[in-house]
Short mmCIF file of C-alpha atoms and ligand atoms in Angstrom, two decimals:
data_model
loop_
_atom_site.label_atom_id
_atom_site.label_comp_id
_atom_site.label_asym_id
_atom_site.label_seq_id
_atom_site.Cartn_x
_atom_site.Cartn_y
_atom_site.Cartn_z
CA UNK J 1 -1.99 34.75 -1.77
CA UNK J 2 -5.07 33.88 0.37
CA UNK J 3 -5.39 33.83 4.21
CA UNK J 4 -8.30 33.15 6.08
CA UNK J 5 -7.62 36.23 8.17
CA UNK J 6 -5.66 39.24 7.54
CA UNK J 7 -5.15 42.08 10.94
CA UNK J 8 -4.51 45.11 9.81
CA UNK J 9 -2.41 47.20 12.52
CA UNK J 10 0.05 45.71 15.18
CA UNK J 11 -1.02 47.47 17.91
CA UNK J 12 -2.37 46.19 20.97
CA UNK J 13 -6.04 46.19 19.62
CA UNK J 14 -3.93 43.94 16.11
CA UNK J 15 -2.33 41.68 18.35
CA UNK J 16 -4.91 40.53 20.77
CA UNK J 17 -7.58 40.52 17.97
CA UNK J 18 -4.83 37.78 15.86
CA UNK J 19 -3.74 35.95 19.09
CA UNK J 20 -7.31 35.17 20.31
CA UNK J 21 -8.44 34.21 16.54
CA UNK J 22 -6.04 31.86 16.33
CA UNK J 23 -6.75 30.05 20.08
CA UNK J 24 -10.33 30.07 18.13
CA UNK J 25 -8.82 27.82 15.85
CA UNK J 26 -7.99 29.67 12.61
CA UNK J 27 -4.62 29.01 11.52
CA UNK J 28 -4.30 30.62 8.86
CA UNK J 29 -3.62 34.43 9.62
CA UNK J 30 -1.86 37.11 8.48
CA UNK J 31 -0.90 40.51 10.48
CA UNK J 32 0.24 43.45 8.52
CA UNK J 33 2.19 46.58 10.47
CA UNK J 34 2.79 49.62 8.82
CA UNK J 35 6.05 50.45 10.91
CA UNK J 36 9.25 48.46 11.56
CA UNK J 37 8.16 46.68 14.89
CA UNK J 38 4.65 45.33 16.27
CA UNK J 39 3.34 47.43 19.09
CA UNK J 40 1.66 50.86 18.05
CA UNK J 41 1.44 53.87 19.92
CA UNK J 42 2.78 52.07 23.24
CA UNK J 43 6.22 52.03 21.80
CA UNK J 44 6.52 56.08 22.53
CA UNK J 45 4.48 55.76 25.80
CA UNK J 46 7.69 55.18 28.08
CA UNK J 47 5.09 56.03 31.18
CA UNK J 48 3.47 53.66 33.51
CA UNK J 49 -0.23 53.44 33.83
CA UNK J 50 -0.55 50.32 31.49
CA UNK J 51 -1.99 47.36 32.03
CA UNK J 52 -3.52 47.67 35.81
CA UNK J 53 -7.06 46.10 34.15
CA UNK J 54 -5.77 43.64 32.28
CA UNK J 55 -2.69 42.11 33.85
CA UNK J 56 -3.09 43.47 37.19
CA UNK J 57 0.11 45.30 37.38
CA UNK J 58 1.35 49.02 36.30
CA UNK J 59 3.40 48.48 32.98
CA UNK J 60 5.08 50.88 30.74
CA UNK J 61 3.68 51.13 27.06
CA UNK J 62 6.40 49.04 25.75
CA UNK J 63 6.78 46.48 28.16
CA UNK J 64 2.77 45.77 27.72
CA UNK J 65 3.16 45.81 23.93
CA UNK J 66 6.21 43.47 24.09
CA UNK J 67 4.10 40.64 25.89
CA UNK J 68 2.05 40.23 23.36
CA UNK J 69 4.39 40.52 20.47
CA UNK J 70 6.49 37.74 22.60
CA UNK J 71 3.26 35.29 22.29
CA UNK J 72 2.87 36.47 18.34
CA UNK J 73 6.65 35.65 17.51
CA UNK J 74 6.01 32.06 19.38
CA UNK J 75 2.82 31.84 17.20
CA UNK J 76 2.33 30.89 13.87
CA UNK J 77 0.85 34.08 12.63
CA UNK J 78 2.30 35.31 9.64
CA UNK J 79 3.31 38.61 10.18
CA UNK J 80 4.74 41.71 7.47
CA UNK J 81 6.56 44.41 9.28
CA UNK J 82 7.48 47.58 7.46
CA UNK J 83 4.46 46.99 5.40
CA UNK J 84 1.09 49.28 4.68
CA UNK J 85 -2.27 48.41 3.51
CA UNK J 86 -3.10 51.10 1.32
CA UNK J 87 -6.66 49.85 -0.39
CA UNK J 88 -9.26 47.26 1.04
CA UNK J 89 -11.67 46.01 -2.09
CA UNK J 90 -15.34 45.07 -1.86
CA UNK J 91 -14.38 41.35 -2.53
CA UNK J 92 -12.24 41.18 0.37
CA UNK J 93 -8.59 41.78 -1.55
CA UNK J 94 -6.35 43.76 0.76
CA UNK J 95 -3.13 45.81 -1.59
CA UNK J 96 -0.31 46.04 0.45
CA UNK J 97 2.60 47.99 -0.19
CA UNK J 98 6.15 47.06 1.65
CA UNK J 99 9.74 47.17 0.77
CA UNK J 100 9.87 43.41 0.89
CA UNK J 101 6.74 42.04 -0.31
CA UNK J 102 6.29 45.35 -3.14
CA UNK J 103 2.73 45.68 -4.38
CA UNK J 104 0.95 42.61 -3.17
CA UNK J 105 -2.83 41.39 -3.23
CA UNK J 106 -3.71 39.21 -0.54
CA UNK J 107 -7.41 37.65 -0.62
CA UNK J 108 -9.13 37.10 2.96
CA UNK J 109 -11.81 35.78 4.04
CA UNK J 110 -12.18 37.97 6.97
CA UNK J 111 -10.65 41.16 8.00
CA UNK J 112 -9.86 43.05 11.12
CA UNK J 113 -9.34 46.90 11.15
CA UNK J 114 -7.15 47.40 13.96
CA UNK J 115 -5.52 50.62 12.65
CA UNK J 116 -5.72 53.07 15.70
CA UNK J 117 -6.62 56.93 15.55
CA UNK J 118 -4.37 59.24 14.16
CA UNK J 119 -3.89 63.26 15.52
CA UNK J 120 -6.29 66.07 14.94
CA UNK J 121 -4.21 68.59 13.31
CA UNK J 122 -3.58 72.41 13.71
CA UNK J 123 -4.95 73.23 10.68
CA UNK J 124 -8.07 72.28 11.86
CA UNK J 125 -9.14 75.39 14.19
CA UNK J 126 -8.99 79.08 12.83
CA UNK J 127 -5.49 80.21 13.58
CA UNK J 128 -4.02 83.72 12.54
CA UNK J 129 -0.27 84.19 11.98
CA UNK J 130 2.83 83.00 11.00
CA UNK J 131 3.47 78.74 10.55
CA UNK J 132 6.88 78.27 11.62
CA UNK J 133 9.12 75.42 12.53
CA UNK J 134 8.21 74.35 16.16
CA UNK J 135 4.88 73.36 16.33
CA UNK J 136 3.98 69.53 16.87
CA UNK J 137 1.28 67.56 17.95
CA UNK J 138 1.78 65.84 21.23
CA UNK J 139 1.90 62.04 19.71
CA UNK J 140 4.29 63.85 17.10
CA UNK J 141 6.37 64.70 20.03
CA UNK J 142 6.37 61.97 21.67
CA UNK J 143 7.89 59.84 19.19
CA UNK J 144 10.57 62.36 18.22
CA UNK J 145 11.68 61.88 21.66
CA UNK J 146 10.91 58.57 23.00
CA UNK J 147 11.49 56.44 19.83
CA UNK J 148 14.66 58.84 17.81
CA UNK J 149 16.20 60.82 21.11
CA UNK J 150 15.49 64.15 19.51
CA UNK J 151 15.09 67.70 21.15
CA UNK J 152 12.49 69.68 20.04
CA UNK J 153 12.45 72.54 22.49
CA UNK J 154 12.96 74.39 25.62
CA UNK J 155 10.00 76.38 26.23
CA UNK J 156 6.71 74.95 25.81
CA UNK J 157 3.06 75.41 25.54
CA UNK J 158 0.23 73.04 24.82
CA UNK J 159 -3.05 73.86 23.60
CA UNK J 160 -5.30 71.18 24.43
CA UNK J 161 -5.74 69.31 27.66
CA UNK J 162 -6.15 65.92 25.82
CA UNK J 163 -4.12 62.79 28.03
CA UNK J 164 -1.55 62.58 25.48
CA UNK J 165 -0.77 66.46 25.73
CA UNK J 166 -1.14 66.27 29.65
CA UNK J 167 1.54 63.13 29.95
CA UNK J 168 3.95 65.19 27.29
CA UNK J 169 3.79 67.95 29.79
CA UNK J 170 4.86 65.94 32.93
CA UNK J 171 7.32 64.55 30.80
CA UNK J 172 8.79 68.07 29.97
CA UNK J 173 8.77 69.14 32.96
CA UNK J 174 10.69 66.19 34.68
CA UNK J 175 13.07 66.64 31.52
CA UNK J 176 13.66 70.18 33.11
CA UNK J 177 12.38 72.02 30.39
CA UNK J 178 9.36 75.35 30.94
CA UNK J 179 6.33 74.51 30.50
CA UNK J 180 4.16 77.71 30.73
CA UNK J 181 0.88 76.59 30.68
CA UNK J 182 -1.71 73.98 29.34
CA UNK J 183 -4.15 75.41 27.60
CA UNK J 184 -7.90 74.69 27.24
CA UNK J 185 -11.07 75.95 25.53
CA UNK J 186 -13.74 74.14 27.12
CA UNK J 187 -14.56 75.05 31.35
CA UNK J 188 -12.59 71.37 32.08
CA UNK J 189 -9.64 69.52 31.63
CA UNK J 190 -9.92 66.94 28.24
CA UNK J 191 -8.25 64.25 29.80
CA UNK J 192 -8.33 61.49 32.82
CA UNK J 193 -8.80 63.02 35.82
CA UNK J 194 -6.07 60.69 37.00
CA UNK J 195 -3.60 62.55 34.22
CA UNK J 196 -5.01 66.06 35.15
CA UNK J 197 -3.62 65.30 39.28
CA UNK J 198 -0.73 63.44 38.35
CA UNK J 199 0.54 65.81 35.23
CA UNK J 200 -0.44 68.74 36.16
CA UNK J 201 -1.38 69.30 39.61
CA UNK J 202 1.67 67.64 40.99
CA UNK J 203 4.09 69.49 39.19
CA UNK J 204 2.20 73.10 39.32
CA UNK J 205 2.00 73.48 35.62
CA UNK J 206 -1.18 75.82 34.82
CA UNK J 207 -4.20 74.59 32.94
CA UNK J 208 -6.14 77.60 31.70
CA UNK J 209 -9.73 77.00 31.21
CA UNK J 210 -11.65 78.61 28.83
CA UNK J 211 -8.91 79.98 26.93
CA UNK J 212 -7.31 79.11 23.59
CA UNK J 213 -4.58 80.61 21.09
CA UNK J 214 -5.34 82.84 18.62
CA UNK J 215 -2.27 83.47 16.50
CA UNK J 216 0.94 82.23 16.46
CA UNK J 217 4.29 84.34 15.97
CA UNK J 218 7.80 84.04 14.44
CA UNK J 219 9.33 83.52 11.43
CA UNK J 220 11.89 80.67 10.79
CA UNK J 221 10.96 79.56 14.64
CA UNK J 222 7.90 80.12 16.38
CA UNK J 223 8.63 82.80 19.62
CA UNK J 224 5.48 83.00 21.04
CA UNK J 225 1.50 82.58 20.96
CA UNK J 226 -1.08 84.88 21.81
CA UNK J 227 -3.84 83.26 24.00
CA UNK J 228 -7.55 84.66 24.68
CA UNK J 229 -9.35 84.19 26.86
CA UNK J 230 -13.25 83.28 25.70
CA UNK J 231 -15.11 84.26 29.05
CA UNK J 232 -13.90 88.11 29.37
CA UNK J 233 -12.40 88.21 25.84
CA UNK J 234 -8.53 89.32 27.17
CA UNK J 235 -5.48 88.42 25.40
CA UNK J 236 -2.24 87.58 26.49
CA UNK J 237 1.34 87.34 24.78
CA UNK J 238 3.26 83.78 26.43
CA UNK J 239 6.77 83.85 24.49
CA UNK J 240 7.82 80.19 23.66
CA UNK J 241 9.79 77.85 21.56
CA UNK J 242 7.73 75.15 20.74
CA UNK J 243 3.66 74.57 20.59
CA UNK J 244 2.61 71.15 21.33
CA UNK J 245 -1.10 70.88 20.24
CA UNK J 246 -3.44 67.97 22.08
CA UNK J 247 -6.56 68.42 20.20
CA UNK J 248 -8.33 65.10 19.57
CA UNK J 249 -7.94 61.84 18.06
CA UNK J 250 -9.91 60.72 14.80
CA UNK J 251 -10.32 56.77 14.41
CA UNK J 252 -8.10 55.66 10.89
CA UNK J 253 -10.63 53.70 8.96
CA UNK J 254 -10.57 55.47 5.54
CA UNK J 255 -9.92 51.84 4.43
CA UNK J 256 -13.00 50.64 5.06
CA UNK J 257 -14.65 53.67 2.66
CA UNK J 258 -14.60 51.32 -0.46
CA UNK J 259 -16.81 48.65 1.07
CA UNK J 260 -19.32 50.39 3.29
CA UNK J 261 -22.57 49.70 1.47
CA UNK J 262 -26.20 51.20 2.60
CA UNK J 263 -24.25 52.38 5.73
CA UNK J 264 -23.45 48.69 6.80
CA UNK J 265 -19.70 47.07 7.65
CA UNK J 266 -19.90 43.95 5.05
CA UNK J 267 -20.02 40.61 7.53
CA UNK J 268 -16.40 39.90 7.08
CA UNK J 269 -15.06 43.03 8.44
CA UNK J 270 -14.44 43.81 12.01
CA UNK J 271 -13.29 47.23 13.78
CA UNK J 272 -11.84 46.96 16.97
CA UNK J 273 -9.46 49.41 19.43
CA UNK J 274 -8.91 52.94 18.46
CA UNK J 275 -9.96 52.49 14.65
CA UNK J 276 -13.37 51.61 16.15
CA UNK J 277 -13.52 54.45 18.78
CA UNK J 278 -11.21 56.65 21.05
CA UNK J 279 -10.08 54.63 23.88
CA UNK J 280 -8.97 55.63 27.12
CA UNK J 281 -7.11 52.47 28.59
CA UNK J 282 -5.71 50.17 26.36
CA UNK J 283 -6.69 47.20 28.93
CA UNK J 284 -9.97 48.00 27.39
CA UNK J 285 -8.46 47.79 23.98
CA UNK J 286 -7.38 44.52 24.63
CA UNK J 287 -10.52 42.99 26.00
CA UNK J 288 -12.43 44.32 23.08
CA UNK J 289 -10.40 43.43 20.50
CA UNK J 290 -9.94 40.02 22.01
CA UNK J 291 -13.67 39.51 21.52
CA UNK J 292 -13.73 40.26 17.86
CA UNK J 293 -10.58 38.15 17.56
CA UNK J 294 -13.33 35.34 18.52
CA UNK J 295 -16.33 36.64 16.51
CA UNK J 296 -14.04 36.95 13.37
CA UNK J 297 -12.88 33.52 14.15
CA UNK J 298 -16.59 32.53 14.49
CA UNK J 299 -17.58 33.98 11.45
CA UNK J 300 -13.97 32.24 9.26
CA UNK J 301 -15.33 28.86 10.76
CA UNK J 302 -19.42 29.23 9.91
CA UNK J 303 -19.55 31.84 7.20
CA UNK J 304 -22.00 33.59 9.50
CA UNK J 305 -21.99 36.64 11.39
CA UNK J 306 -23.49 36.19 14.99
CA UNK J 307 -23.07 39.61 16.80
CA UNK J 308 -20.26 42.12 16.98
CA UNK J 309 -17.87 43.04 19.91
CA UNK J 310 -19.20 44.91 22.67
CA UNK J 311 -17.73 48.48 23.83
CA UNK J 312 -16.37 48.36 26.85
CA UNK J 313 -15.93 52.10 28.56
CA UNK J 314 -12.65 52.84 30.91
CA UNK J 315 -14.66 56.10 32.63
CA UNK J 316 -16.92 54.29 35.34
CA UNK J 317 -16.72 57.72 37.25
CA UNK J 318 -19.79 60.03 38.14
CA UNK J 319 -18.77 62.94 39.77
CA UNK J 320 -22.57 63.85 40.64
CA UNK J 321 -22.97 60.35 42.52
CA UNK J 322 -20.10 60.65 44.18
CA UNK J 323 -17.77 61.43 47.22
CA UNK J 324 -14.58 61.17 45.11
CA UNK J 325 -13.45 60.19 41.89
CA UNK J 326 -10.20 57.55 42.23
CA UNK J 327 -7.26 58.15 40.37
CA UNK J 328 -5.58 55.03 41.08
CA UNK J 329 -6.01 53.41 37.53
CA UNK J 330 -7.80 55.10 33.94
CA UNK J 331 -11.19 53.66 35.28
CA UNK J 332 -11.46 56.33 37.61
CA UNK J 333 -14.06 54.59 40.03
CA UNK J 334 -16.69 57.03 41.61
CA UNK J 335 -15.91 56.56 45.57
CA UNK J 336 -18.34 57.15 48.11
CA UNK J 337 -16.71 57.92 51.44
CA UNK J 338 -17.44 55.15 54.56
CA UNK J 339 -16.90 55.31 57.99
CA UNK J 340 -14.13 52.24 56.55
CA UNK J 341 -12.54 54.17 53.98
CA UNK J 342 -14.32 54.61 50.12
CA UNK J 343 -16.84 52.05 48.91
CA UNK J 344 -17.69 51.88 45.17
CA UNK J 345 -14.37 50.45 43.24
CA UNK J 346 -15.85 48.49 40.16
CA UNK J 347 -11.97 47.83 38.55
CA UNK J 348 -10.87 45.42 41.33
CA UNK J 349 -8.30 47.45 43.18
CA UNK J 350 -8.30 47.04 46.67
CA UNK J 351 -6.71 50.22 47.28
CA UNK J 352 -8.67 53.03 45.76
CA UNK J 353 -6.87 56.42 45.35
CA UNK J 354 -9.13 59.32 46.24
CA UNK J 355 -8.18 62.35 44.34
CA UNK J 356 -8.56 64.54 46.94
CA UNK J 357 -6.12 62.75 48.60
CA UNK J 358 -3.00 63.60 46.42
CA UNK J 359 -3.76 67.68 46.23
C1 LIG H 401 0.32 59.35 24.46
C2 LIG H 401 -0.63 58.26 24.87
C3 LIG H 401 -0.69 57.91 26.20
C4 LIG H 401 -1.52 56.88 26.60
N1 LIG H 401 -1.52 56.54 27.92
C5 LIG H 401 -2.26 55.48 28.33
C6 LIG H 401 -2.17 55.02 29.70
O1 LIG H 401 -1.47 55.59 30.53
N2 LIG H 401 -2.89 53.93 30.05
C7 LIG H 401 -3.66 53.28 29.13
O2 LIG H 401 -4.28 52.28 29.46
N3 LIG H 401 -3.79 53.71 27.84
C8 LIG H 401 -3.09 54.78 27.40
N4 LIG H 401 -3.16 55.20 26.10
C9 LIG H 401 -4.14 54.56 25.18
C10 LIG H 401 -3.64 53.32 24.45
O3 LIG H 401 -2.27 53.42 24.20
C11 LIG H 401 -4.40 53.17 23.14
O4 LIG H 401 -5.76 53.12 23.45
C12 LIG H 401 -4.01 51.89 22.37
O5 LIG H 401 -2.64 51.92 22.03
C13 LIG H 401 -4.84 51.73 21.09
O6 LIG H 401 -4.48 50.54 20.46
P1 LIG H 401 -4.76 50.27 18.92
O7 LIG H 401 -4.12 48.96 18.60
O8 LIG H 401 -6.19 50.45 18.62
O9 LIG H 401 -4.02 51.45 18.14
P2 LIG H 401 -2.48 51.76 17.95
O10 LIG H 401 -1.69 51.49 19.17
O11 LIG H 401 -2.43 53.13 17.38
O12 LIG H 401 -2.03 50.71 16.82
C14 LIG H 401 -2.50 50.79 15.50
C15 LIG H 401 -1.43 50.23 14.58
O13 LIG H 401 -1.95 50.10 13.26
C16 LIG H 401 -0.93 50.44 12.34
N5 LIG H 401 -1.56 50.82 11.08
C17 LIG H 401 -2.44 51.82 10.87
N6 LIG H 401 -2.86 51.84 9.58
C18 LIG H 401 -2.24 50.81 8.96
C19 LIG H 401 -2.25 50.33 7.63
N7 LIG H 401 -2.99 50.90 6.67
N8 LIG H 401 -1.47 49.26 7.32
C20 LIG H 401 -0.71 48.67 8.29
N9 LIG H 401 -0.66 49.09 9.56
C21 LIG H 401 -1.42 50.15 9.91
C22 LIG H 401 -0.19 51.58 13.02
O14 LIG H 401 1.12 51.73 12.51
C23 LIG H 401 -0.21 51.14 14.47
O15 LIG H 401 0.94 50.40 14.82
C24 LIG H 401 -2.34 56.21 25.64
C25 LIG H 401 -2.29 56.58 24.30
C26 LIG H 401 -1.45 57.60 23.91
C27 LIG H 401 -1.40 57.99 22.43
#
């Protein structure tokens, strides 16, 4: 089987890379999606904040997702669900593996990584103690709820102030559930400052700075964590069901291992969205990957590679240059106060929200 280009990952970085490729004239495409609908991580993210860049307008995860999976159903992009790519070969022959297709070798003559990021584990910091049931990372979490309705716990702590772990503890909290404290080892919050006021702040949950856990208790169930704190050294017993960890994001590209050569991409693959780097808005994702959508296209059409895709970054904020930071959308414009009101929004709102404003 041979396509021109072959996508791999449905996400939103997938969908606008395939979808702007194709305007660019290649018709002959292929998407691949390792889960049973197109859409990635947005699916789980049942919060607004989507979408304010890009379409102008606060969307939920899945109802940003959905319009472009509309415009790739009305395409002719091939696309396999429910399907993996599991090895990428120097010559350009993707293996998939999928319950309807089996084993398959597709030959392309360009590729795009779109794979996302996946979780940092636990068992990446030095942890004493017990391991049991009742520990999950936040993305983990999120999709037990949002996407299969599950319960996973009543009393919660997160370690790690990253944005996913921040929106899974507003979420908790509005689901009624305790939420003791979030906490974090460096002297400031990991996430948007947007998701720091309206996560935390707003609903009174602690964030402990300069703290982290140390060992984790229980047997069958975890019943508590000890936390320390790494200025004065103190330790502190917080009993709890469930330990949602929010400790970083590592880009999935393991598939492009086999053809790196002399530290170099080969011309006919592309990275774009999270496999590339961590992204904090996916309206950035989007414009990104719609760029090497057209530079892959470029390259299908010519043979020749002419640049790649520039990074675009969501944090435009600089606390030292300014007033106020604005929390109004993930760019987080740095405001300078006026005798008018703010100056200094870059993203296009007209009606910048000064964090100082919501305390
Ligand atoms: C909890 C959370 C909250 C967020 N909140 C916001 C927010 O409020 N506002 C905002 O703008 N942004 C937010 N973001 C960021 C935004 O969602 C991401 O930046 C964006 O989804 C990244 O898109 P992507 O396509 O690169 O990756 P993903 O969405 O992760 O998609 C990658 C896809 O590739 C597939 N895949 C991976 N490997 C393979 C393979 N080998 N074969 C086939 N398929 C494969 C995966 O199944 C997945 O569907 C949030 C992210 C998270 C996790």
């Amino acid at each position: 089987m041979k396509y021109d280009l072959v996508v791999v990952g449905g996400g939103p970085a997938g969908m606008a890379a395939a979808l702007r490729a194709q305007k660019e004239s290649v018709s002959n495409i292929l998407l691949v999606e390792r889960e049973e609908e197109l859409g990635g991580v947005l699916r789980q993210c049942v919060h607004f904040g989507f979408g304010l860049i890009y379409f102008g307008e606060e969307l939920t995860g899945p109802q940003y997702a959905e319009r472009f999976a509309i415009k790739i159903r009305q395409s002719n992009i091939d696309v396999f669900v429910a399907t993996s790519v599991v090895q990428l070969k120097p010559d350009g022959v993707l293996v998939l593996s999928g319950e309807k297709c089996g084993l398959l070798e597709v030959k392309a003559q360009a590729v795009i990584l779109a794979s996302g990021c996946r979780e940092r584990p636990l068992g990446t910091i030095p942890l004493t103690g017990t391991r049991p049931s009742g520990i999950f990372t936040a993305g983990m979490a999120q999709k037990m709820m949002n996407l299969g309705g599950y319960e996973i716990g009543k009393r919660f702590v997160i370690l790690g102030s990253g944005d996913i772990g921040l929106i899974m503890a507003r979420q908790l909290k509005l689901l009624n559930r305790d939420v003791l404290a979030v906490i974090e080892k460096e002297k400031q919050c990991g996430g948007l400052e947007r998701n720091r006021v309206h996560c935390l702040e707003k609903y009174h949950i602690p964030l402990q700075l300069r703290c982290t856990v140390t060992e984790i208790h229980g047997k069958n169930r975890i019943t508590g964590v000890t936390i320390k704190n790494l200025f004065n050294e103190q330790e502190e017993f917080l009993a709890c069901d469930t330990l949602i960890t929010s400790i970083g994001l590592i880009p999935e590209r393991e598939l492009a291992e086999e053809v790196y050569s002399d530290g170099r991409l080969p011309d006919w693959l592309f990275l774009c969205g999270n496999a590339c780097y961590v992204h904090d808005a996916v309206d950035d994702v989007t414009l990104e990957a719609e760029e090497t959508g057209r530079l892959a296209a470029q390259f299908v059409v010519s043979g020749k590679i002419t640049k790649r895709a520039k990074h675009i970054s969501s944090r435009t904020g600089n606390a030292a240059n300014s007033d106020i930071i604005c929390i109004g959308c993930p760019k987080a414009c740095a405001l300078i106060k006026t005798d008018n009101g703010f100056a200094g929004a870059v993203c296009g709102r007209k009606d910048p929200v000064p964090s100082c404003l919501c305390h």
